[in-house]
Amino acid sequence: MTQESSPAPDNQTLTITDNRTGKTYEVPITHDTIRAMDLRAIKVKDTDFGLMTYDPAFMNTASTRSRITYISGSQGILRYRGYPIEQLAEHSSFLETASLLLDGELPKRGALDSFTHQITNHTMVHENIREFIDAFRYDAHPMGILTSTVAALSTFYPDAKDLDDPAVRRLQILRIIAKMPTLAAYAYRHRRGLPYVYPDNDLSYSGNFLNMLFKMTEVKYQPNPIIEKALDVLFILHADHEQNCSTTAMRGVGSSGVDPYSALAASCAALYGPLHGGANEAVVRMLTEIGSVKNIASYVERAKAGEVRLMGFGHRVYKNYDPRAKVIKKLAYMVFDEVGKNPLVDIAVALEKIALEDEYFVSRKLYPNVDFYSGLIYQSMGLPMDLFPVLFAIGRTPGWLAQWEEMLTDPEQKIARPRQIYLGEDKRDFVPMVDR
Ligand code: SDX
């Protein structure tokens, strides 16, 4: 038992016998985990390093203790600070949810108004950022633009490095949440060869995002309230998801003490991957490739043969239906009623039905995840496929920042630096070129 861990209550221990030495060790169990550092006491020789755990992709490793988001993979539960995602999607707004994730409680009216006012007044970016985005090729992927531009923001805020000051952290958090939609919209407008639209502070967070995306020659953009609401709910559904790949990047990179813009750029890069936030784009490309309900059976056979993956299916944690996918599926029909039905949804619904009855997927507990239907909604809103991961990033930003700040203020955390099992060559001498 290491000195920093308190004595375990009765029987909450693991007794380990090392058969190499016959020694036994009592290791405390807390929260159904043992401290990996407690295994270092298990040695053959006193000079040994001691035992480590080996856990590629962290399949069974808790990297932190957190109070932000709870997920139950078996029951399909997702709660932000204890509130079920279904209730937040129904009753909350994205900025209220962002405040909840950051501060741990639903804000009172005055606090929410103040948070909203501050976010609204940080939506503009330095004109150099506009010129920076202009330098990208017309067909640059928006996630590549977003990832680069978020990192570039760090060069405009040198004050962001004083991370021990809560006020400095809060100012960067406000700036980043406020500016993500601006960067996203600029990337979209650059792609379309359209002039950038500056923020309209009269509009809501999601309404202003639609304004910066779609405003043309009208004097004042009026967002469609159905689309504005649907987008706000989608941002809520994406706001956090405990220790997913991109949040692990935020915590890992942030643990070096770097500013949050640089750490968040690493999160955007992780989210860009097709196995993570890039899946919503990949789902629509997959459904487009399938093309018709009659082609589903053959595509499913290819997935079962391992030739392709059913994008938008499966999850490291959820071994039940992703609760967000249920909400998104209902939201999709609300949007389709307003803008017309996305023809791909018939293929998606038929594919889901077939997969949920097929032993290959049932036995592997592969269900639709958050990405399966979200892209269909974005596409129906008139957004291009390669912007979908960018929309995921906007939603996930408060979660990344809440997790980042929890890491910084956790006395147990320090710079992340895992160990390894070395299987390479033993010591050998340099070989001159003539002798190779
Ligand atoms: C997100 O972590 C998070 O919380 C992420 C996220 C968040 O909010 O942050 O929820 C958002 O990233 C959702 C996931 C989006 N990605 C996809 O939809 C891509 C398709 N799904 C996968 O590639 C996969 O399911 C993962 C990456 C999501 C999970 O992968 P795991 O847990 O590492 O599972 P695995 O790859 O080990 O698969 C287990 C088995 C394998 O078969 P066997 O080798 O055992 O025979 O299931 C199969 C896999 O081949 N499998 C699939 C499949 N997903 C897993 N087979 C076909 N289609 C799939 N989609």
PDB file of C-alpha atoms and ligand atoms in Angstrom, residues 241 244 274-277 279 309-316 324 360-361 364 366 369-371 392 396, ligand 1:
ATOM      1  CA  HIS A 241     -18.806  12.710 -23.145  1.00  0.00           C
ATOM      2  CA  ASN A 244     -13.364  10.187 -25.092  1.00  0.00           C
ATOM      3  CA  PRO A 274     -13.296   9.087 -38.885  1.00  0.00           C
ATOM      4  CA  LEU A 275     -13.475   6.766 -35.875  1.00  0.00           C
ATOM      5  CA  HIS A 276     -14.410   9.720 -33.661  1.00  0.00           C
ATOM      6  CA  GLY A 277     -16.048  13.001 -34.637  1.00  0.00           C
ATOM      7  CA  ALA A 279     -17.919   9.636 -38.245  1.00  0.00           C
ATOM      8  CA  ARG A 309     -17.332  -0.474 -41.027  1.00  0.00           C
ATOM      9  CA  LEU A 310     -20.922   0.629 -40.490  1.00  0.00           C
ATOM     10  CA  MET A 311     -20.051   4.208 -39.690  1.00  0.00           C
ATOM     11  CA  GLY A 312     -22.215   5.641 -36.935  1.00  0.00           C
ATOM     12  CA  PHE A 313     -22.485   2.199 -35.327  1.00  0.00           C
ATOM     13  CA  GLY A 314     -20.702   0.900 -32.269  1.00  0.00           C
ATOM     14  CA  HIS A 315     -19.119   2.599 -29.289  1.00  0.00           C
ATOM     15  CA  ARG A 316     -16.289   1.934 -26.846  1.00  0.00           C
ATOM     16  CA  ARG A 324     -28.097  10.881 -27.886  1.00  0.00           C
ATOM     17  CA  TYR A 360     -22.967 -10.047 -35.965  1.00  0.00           C
ATOM     18  CA  PHE A 361     -23.994  -6.634 -34.608  1.00  0.00           C
ATOM     19  CA  ARG A 364     -20.919  -7.248 -30.542  1.00  0.00           C
ATOM     20  CA  LEU A 366     -23.200  -2.480 -31.933  1.00  0.00           C
ATOM     21  CA  ASN A 369     -24.239   6.188 -31.912  1.00  0.00           C
ATOM     22  CA  VAL A 370     -24.478   9.955 -31.835  1.00  0.00           C
ATOM     23  CA  ASP A 371     -23.074  10.218 -35.359  1.00  0.00           C
ATOM     24  CA  PHE A 392     -19.371  18.452 -33.481  1.00  0.00           C
ATOM     25  CA  ARG A 396     -17.913  19.665 -27.632  1.00  0.00           C
TER      26      ARG A 396
HETATM   27  C1  SDX B   1     -17.836   9.076 -31.212  1.00  0.00           C
HETATM   28  O1  SDX B   1     -15.603   7.793 -26.982  1.00  0.00           O
HETATM   29  C2  SDX B   1     -16.628   8.532 -27.164  1.00  0.00           C
HETATM   30  O2  SDX B   1     -17.357   8.803 -26.239  1.00  0.00           O
HETATM   31  C3  SDX B   1     -16.839   9.024 -28.585  1.00  0.00           C
HETATM   32  C4  SDX B   1     -18.101   9.831 -28.827  1.00  0.00           C
HETATM   33  C5  SDX B   1     -18.081  11.133 -28.105  1.00  0.00           C
HETATM   34  O3  SDX B   1     -19.185  11.681 -27.881  1.00  0.00           O
HETATM   35  O4  SDX B   1     -16.982  11.667 -27.842  1.00  0.00           O
HETATM   36  O5  SDX B   1     -19.229   9.086 -28.431  1.00  0.00           O
HETATM   37  C6  SDX B   1     -18.259  10.178 -30.320  1.00  0.00           C
HETATM   38  O6  SDX B   1     -16.706   9.029 -31.591  1.00  0.00           O
HETATM   39  C7  SDX B   1     -18.841   7.998 -31.563  1.00  0.00           C
HETATM   40  C8  SDX B   1     -18.192   6.837 -32.399  1.00  0.00           C
HETATM   41  C9  SDX B   1     -18.154   7.298 -33.851  1.00  0.00           C
HETATM   42  N1  SDX B   1     -17.393   6.352 -34.684  1.00  0.00           N
HETATM   43  C10 SDX B   1     -18.003   5.531 -35.561  1.00  0.00           C
HETATM   44  O7  SDX B   1     -19.226   5.474 -35.726  1.00  0.00           O
HETATM   45  C11 SDX B   1     -17.054   4.710 -36.401  1.00  0.00           C
HETATM   46  C12 SDX B   1     -17.566   3.267 -36.500  1.00  0.00           C
HETATM   47  N2  SDX B   1     -17.471   2.659 -35.176  1.00  0.00           N
HETATM   48  C13 SDX B   1     -16.232   2.077 -34.839  1.00  0.00           C
HETATM   49  O8  SDX B   1     -15.158   2.072 -35.612  1.00  0.00           O
HETATM   50  C14 SDX B   1     -16.132   1.511 -33.433  1.00  0.00           C
HETATM   51  O9  SDX B   1     -17.339   0.994 -33.069  1.00  0.00           O
HETATM   52  C15 SDX B   1     -15.630   2.487 -32.389  1.00  0.00           C
HETATM   53  C16 SDX B   1     -14.344   3.116 -32.812  1.00  0.00           C
HETATM   54  C17 SDX B   1     -16.642   3.551 -32.149  1.00  0.00           C
HETATM   55  C18 SDX B   1     -15.418   1.706 -31.107  1.00  0.00           C
HETATM   56  O10 SDX B   1     -14.383   0.849 -31.360  1.00  0.00           O
HETATM   57  P1  SDX B   1     -13.871  -0.203 -30.232  1.00  0.00           P
HETATM   58  O11 SDX B   1     -14.549  -0.016 -28.941  1.00  0.00           O
HETATM   59  O12 SDX B   1     -12.386  -0.148 -30.252  1.00  0.00           O
HETATM   60  O13 SDX B   1     -14.413  -1.536 -30.777  1.00  0.00           O
HETATM   61  P2  SDX B   1     -13.600  -2.452 -31.747  1.00  0.00           P
HETATM   62  O14 SDX B   1     -13.082  -1.653 -32.910  1.00  0.00           O
HETATM   63  O15 SDX B   1     -12.638  -3.243 -30.934  1.00  0.00           O
HETATM   64  O16 SDX B   1     -14.764  -3.418 -32.319  1.00  0.00           O
HETATM   65  C19 SDX B   1     -15.213  -4.528 -31.559  1.00  0.00           C
HETATM   66  C20 SDX B   1     -15.765  -5.484 -32.618  1.00  0.00           C
HETATM   67  C21 SDX B   1     -14.766  -5.771 -33.745  1.00  0.00           C
HETATM   68  O17 SDX B   1     -15.110  -7.039 -34.283  1.00  0.00           O
HETATM   69  P3  SDX B   1     -14.145  -8.316 -33.901  1.00  0.00           P
HETATM   70  O18 SDX B   1     -12.714  -7.907 -34.188  1.00  0.00           O
HETATM   71  O19 SDX B   1     -14.395  -8.525 -32.411  1.00  0.00           O
HETATM   72  O20 SDX B   1     -14.640  -9.439 -34.748  1.00  0.00           O
HETATM   73  O21 SDX B   1     -16.892  -4.879 -33.268  1.00  0.00           O
HETATM   74  C22 SDX B   1     -16.590  -4.661 -34.632  1.00  0.00           C
HETATM   75  C23 SDX B   1     -15.083  -4.747 -34.789  1.00  0.00           C
HETATM   76  O22 SDX B   1     -14.743  -5.181 -36.092  1.00  0.00           O
HETATM   77  N3  SDX B   1     -17.082  -3.318 -34.949  1.00  0.00           N
HETATM   78  C24 SDX B   1     -17.722  -3.004 -36.062  1.00  0.00           C
HETATM   79  C25 SDX B   1     -18.044  -1.641 -35.901  1.00  0.00           C
HETATM   80  N4  SDX B   1     -17.593  -1.182 -34.730  1.00  0.00           N
HETATM   81  C26 SDX B   1     -16.986  -2.227 -34.148  1.00  0.00           C
HETATM   82  N5  SDX B   1     -18.040  -3.722 -37.158  1.00  0.00           N
HETATM   83  C27 SDX B   1     -18.719  -3.049 -38.120  1.00  0.00           C
HETATM   84  N6  SDX B   1     -19.077  -1.764 -38.046  1.00  0.00           N
HETATM   85  C28 SDX B   1     -18.755  -1.018 -36.961  1.00  0.00           C
HETATM   86  N7  SDX B   1     -19.114   0.262 -36.889  1.00  0.00           N
END
